[in-house]
Coordinates of C-alpha atoms in Angstrom, one line a residue:
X197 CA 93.6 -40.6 3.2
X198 CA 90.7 -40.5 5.4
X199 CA 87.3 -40.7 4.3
X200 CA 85.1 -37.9 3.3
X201 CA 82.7 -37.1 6.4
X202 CA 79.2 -37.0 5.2
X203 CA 78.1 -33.3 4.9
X204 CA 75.4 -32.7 7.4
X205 CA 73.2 -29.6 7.6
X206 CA 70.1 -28.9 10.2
X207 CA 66.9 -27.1 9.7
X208 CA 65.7 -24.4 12.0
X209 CA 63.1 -27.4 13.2
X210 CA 65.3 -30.3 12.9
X211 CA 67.7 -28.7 15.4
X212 CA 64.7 -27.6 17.9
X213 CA 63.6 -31.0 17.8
X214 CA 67.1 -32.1 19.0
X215 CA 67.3 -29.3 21.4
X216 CA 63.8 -30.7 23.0
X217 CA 65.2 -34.1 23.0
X218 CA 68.6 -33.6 24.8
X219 CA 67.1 -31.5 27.3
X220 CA 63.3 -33.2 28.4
X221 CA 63.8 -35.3 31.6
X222 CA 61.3 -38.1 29.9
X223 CA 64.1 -38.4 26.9
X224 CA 65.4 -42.0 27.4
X225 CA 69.7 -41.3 27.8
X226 CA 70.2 -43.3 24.5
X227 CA 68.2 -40.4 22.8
X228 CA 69.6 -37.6 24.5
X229 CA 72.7 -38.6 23.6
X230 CA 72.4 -39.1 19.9
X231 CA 70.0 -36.1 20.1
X232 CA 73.9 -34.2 20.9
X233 CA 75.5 -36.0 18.4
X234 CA 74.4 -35.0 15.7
X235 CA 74.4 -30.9 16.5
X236 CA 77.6 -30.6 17.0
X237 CA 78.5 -32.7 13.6
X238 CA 76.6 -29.8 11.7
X239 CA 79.1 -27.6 13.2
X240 CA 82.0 -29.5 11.0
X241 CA 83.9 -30.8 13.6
X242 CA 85.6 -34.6 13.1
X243 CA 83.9 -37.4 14.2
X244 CA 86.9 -37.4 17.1
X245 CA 85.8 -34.2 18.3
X246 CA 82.3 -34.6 18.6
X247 CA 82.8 -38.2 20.5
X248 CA 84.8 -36.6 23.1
X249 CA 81.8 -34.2 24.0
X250 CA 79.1 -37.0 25.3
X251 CA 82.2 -39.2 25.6
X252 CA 81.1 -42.1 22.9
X253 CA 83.7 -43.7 20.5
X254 CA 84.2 -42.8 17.0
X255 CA 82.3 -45.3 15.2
X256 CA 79.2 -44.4 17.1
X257 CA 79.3 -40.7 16.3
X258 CA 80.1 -41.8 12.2
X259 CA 76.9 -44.5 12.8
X260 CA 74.7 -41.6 13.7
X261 CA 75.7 -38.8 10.8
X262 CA 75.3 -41.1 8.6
X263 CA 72.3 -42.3 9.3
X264 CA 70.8 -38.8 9.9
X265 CA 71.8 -37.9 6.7
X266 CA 70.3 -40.6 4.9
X267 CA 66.8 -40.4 6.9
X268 CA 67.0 -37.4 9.0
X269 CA 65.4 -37.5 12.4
X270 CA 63.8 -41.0 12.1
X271 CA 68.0 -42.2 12.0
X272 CA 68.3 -41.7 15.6
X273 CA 65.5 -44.2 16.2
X274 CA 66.7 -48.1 16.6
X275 CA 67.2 -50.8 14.1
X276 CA 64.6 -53.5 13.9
X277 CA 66.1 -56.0 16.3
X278 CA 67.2 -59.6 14.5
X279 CA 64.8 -62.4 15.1
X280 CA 62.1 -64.8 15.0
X281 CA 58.9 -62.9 13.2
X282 CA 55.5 -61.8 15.2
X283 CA 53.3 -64.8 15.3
X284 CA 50.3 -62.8 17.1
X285 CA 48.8 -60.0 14.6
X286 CA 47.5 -56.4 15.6
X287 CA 44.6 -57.9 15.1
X288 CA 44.7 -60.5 17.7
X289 CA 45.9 -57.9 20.1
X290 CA 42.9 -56.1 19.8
X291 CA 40.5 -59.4 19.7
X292 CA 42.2 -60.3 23.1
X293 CA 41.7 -56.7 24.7
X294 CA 38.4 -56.0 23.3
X295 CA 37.1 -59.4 24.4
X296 CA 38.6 -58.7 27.7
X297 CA 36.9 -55.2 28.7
X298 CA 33.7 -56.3 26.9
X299 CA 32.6 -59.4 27.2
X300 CA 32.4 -62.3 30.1
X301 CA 32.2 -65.8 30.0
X302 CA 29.3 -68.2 30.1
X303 CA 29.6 -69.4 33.6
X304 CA 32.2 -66.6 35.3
X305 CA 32.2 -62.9 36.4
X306 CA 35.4 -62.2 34.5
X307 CA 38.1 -64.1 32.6
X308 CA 40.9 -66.0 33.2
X309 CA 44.2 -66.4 31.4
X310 CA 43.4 -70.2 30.7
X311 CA 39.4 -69.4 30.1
X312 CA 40.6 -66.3 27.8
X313 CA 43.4 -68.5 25.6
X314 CA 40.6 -71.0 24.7
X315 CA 38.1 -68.5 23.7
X316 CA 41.0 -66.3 21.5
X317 CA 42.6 -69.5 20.2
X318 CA 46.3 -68.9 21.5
X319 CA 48.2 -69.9 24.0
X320 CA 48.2 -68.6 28.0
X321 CA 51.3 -67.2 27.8
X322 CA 50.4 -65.3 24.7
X323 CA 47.1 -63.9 26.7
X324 CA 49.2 -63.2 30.2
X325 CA 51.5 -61.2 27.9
X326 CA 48.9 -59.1 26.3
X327 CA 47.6 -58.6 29.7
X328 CA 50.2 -57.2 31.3
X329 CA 51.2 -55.2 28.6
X330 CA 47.8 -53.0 28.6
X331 CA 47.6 -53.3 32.3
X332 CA 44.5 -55.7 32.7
X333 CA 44.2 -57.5 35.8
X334 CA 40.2 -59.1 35.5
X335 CA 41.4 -60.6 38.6
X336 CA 41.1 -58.0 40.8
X337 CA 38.1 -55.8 41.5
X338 CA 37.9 -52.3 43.4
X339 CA 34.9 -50.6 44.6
X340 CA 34.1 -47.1 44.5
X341 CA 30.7 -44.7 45.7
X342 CA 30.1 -41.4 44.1
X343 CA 28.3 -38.4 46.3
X344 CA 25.0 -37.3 45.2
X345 CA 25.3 -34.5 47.8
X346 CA 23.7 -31.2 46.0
X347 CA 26.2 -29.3 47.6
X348 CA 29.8 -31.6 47.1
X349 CA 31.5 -28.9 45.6
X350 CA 31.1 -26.4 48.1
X351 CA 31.4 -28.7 50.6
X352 CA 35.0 -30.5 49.4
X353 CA 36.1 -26.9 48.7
X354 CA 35.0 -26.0 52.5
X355 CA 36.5 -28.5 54.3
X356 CA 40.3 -28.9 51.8
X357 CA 40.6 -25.3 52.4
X358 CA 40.2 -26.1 56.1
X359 CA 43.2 -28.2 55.8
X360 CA 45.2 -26.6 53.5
X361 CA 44.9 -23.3 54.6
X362 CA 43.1 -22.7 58.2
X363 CA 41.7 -19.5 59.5
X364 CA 44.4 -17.4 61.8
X365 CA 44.0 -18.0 65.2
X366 CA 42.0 -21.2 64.8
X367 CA 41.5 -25.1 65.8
X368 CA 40.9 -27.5 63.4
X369 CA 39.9 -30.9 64.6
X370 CA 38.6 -34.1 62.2
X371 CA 35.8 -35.6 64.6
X372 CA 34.4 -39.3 64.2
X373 CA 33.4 -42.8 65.4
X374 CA 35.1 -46.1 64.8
X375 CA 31.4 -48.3 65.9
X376 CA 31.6 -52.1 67.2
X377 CA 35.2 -52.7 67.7
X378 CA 35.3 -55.8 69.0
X379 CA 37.5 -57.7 71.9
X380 CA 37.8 -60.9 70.7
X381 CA 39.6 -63.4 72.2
X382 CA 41.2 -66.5 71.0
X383 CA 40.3 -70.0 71.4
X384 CA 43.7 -71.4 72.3
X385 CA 47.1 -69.8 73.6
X386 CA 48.8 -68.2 70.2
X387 CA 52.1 -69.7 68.4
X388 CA 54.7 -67.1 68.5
X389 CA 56.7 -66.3 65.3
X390 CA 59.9 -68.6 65.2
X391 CA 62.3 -68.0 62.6
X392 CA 61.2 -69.1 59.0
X393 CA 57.6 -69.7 60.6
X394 CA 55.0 -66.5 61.5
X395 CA 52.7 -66.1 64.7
X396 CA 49.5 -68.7 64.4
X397 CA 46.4 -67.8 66.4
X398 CA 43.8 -69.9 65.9
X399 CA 41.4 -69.3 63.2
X400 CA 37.9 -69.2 65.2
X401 CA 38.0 -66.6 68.2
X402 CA 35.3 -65.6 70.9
X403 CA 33.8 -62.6 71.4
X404 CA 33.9 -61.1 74.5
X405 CA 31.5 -57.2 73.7
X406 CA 31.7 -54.5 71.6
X407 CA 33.0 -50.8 72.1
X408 CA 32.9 -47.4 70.7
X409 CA 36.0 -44.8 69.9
X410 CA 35.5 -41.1 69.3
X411 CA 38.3 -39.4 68.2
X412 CA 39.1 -36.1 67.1
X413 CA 43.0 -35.6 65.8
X414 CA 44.1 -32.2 65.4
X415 CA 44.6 -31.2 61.7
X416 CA 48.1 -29.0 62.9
X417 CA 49.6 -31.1 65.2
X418 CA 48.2 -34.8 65.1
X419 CA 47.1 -35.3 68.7
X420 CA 44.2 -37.0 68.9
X421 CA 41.5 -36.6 71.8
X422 CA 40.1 -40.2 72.4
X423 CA 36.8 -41.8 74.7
X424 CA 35.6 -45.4 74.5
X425 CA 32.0 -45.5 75.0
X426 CA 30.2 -48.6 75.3
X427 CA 27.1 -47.9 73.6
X428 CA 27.1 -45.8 70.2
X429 CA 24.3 -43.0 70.7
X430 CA 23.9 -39.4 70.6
X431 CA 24.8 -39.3 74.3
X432 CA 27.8 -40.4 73.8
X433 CA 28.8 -38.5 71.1
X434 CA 27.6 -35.1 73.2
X435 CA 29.5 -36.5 76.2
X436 CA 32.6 -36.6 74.2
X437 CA 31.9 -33.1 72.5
X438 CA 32.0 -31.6 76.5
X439 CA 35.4 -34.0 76.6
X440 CA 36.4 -32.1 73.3
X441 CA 35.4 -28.4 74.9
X442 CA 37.2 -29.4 78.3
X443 CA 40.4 -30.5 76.7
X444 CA 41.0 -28.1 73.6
X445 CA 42.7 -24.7 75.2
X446 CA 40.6 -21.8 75.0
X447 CA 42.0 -18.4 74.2
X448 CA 40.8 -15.5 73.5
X449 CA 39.3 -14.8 69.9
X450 CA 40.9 -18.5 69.2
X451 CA 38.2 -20.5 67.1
X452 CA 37.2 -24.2 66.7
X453 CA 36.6 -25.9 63.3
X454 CA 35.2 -29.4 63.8
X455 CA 34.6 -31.6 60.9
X456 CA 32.3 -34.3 60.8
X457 CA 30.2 -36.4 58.1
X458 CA 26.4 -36.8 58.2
X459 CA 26.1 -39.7 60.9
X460 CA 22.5 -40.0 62.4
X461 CA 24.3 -39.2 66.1
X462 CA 25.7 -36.1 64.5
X463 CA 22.8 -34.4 63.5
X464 CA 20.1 -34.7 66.3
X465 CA 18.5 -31.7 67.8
X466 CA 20.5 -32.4 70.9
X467 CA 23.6 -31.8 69.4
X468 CA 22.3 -28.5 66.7
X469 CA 21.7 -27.3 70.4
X470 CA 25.0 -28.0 71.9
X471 CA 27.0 -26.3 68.7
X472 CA 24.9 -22.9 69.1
X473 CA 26.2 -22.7 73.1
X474 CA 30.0 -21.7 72.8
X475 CA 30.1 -19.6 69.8
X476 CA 34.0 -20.3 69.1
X477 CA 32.8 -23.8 68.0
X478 CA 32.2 -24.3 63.9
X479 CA 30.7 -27.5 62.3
X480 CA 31.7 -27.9 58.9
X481 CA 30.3 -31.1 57.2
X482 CA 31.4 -33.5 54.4
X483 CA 29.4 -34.4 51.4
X484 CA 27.3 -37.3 52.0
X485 CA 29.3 -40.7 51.3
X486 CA 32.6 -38.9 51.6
X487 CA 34.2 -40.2 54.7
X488 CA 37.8 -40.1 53.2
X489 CA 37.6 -36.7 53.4
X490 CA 37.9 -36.9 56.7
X491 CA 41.8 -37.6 57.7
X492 CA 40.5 -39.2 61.2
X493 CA 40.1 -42.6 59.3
X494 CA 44.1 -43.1 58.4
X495 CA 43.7 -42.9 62.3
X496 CA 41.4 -45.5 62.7
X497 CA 43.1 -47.1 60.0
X498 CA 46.6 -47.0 61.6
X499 CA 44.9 -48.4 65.5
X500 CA 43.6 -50.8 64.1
X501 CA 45.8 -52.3 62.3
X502 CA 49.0 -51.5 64.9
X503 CA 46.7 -52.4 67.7
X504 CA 43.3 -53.6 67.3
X505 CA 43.3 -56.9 64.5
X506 CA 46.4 -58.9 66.1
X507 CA 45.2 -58.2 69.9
X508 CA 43.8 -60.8 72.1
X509 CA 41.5 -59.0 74.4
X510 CA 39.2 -61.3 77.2
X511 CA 36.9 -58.3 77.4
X512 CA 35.9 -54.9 76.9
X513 CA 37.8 -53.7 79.8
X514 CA 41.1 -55.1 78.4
X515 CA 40.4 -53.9 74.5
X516 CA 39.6 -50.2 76.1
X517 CA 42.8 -49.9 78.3
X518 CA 44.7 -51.2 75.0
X519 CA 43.3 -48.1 73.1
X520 CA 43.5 -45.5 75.8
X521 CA 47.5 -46.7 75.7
X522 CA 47.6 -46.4 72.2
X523 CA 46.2 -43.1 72.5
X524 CA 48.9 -41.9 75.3
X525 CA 51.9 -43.4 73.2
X526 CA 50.9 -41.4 69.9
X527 CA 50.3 -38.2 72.0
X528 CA 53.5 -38.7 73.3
X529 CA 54.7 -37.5 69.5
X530 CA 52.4 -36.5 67.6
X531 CA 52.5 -36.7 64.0
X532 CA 50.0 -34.9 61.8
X533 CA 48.4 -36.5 58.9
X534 CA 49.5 -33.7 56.1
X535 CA 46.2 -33.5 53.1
X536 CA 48.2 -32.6 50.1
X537 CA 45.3 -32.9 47.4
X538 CA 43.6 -29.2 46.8
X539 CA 40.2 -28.7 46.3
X540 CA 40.5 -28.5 42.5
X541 CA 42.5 -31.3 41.9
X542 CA 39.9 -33.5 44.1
X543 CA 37.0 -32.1 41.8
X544 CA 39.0 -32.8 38.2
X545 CA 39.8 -36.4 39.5
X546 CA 36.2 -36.8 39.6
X547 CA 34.8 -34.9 36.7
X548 CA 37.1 -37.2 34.6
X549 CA 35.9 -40.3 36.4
X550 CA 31.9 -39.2 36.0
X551 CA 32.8 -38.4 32.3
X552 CA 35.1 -42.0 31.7
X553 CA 31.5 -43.9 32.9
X554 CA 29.4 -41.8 31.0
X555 CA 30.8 -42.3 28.1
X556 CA 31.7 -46.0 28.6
X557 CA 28.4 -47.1 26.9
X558 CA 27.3 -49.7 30.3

């Protein structure tokens, strides 16, 4: 005869549990599939039955009512695995991390795996470990500016909505300066890339002047309007706004949003003055030390590194015509840079930061 199946009955909350677990995307598939075992053994079927369903064998569906019955949910978990015991404690876990965020050696900015394994008394393979299981990379360092602008919030929510959702019957166009780009030259012919080996210019270069790009991409359809001055002053920046009003097609009723930051050669009288002439024309401006609001730097971002780091120019001539080509290949098809991040989610990001370093006790 066969043996006796093990009677298993589920609870109104046991079997809404289960129901979570088969069905949340984050479930891992082991879970979800035990998590469907063991409802449809309450229904009485034969362990046969029920392994035909998530298509398991036999043994595994008897493995899981029985464990279920004996410990209830906490049976679907895993069995400790077989093997040596922990030789670092909780304790020294905590030593290592807390010594980590908190502290700093005698004669370094931050820690090292072989600096930290001395101090905590363990081995360097025992600290990398730790390390990369709480994410800390002392290593590496990132920088980061907070605006003191009174008026960020009104000011991020002023210019996202520009992006996200512009005025009907309106321009918007993301207006800046990329200041002292230099032509530099090279001090010998370069190496070309040969297979297995990369390009080698030389490491010292020459510098042959400096120039000046304005640009202003358009949020909607990502061409860019471009001038190379070779001086960075207010003229400049008013000869390029009459570029900018010769160039953008004027309709009737059809508006102009310009967005810049709060750059000396932006704010002059001179150019207040200009902005109250064509009354289409809008500033809006972003908070102070906020320029990555502004999508024209993944431009400037993009030309220089496509364009502007590897070149070899001999002067200022040659590094202009470069840009101006660059400019007339990526009007050729224009691709928009598209700002997904709304207003509020901007603003939360940074309410959690300001509250993280308040509270951080430095």
């Amino acid at each position: 005869m066969a043996r006796p199946l093990a009677e298993l009955v589920l609870s109104d909350d046991e079997r809404q549990t289960l129901t979570t677990w088969a069905s949340r995307p984050k479930s891992t598939l082991r879970r979800a599939t035990r998590a469907r075992i063991v409802p449809a053994c309450a229904e009485g079927l034969e362990n046969e039955a029920v392994a035909a369903r998530p298509r398991v064998c036999s043994a595994t569906v008897g493995t899981r009512r029985r464990r279920f019955v004996e410990r209830r949910l906490e049976g679907l978990a895993d069995e400790p695995r077989p093997g040596a015991p922990r030789t670092i404690a909780d304790a020294d876990v905590e030593r290592v991390v807390t010594g980590t965020l908190e502290t700093k050696p005698e004669s370094a900015t931050h820690w090292s795996t072989r600096g930290m394994a001395e101090a905590a008394g363990m081995s360097q393979t025992a600290v990398g470990r730790i390390w990369r299981s709480f994410g800390l990379k002392p290593h590496l360092r990132e920088t980061s500016k907070l605006s003191t602008d009174p008026f960020f919030v009104a000011k991020v929510r002023d210019v996202v909505g520009l992006y996200m959702s512009p005025p009907e019957r309106a321009i918007a166009l993301c207006v800046d300066e990329k200041s002292q780009v230099q032509a530099l030259g090279r001090t010998q012919p370069l190496l070309p890339m040969t297979p297995g080996q990369a390009g080698r210019p030389t490491h010292d270069y020459v510098r042959n002047g400096t120039t000046s790009l304005f640009a202003a991409p358009n949020v909607a359809t990502g061409e860019v309007i471009g001038r190379c001055h070779r001086r960075h002053r207010a003229k400049g920046f008013l000869r390029f706004l009459d570029e900018v009003h010769a160039r953008v097609p004027r309709e009737p009723g059809v508006e102009v949003h310009l967005v810049l930051d709060h750059y000396a050669t932006h704010e002059t009288p001179a150019v207040e003055r200009w902005f109250l002439r064509p009354p289409e024309y809008h500033p809006h401006f972003t908070p102070t030390r906020s320029s990555w609001l502004n999508p024209v730097g993944r431009f400037f971002a993009e030309i220089t590194e496509t364009r502007i780091r590897r070149g070899v120019f001999r002067s200022v001539a040659a590094l202009e015509a470069a840009i101006r080509g660059y400019l007339e290949h990526h009007n050729a098809d224009p691709k928009p840079f598209v700002w997904a991040a709304d207003a509020g989610l901007i603003l939360n990001r940074i309410k959690r930061v300001c509250k993280r370093t308040s509270d951080s006790g430095h």
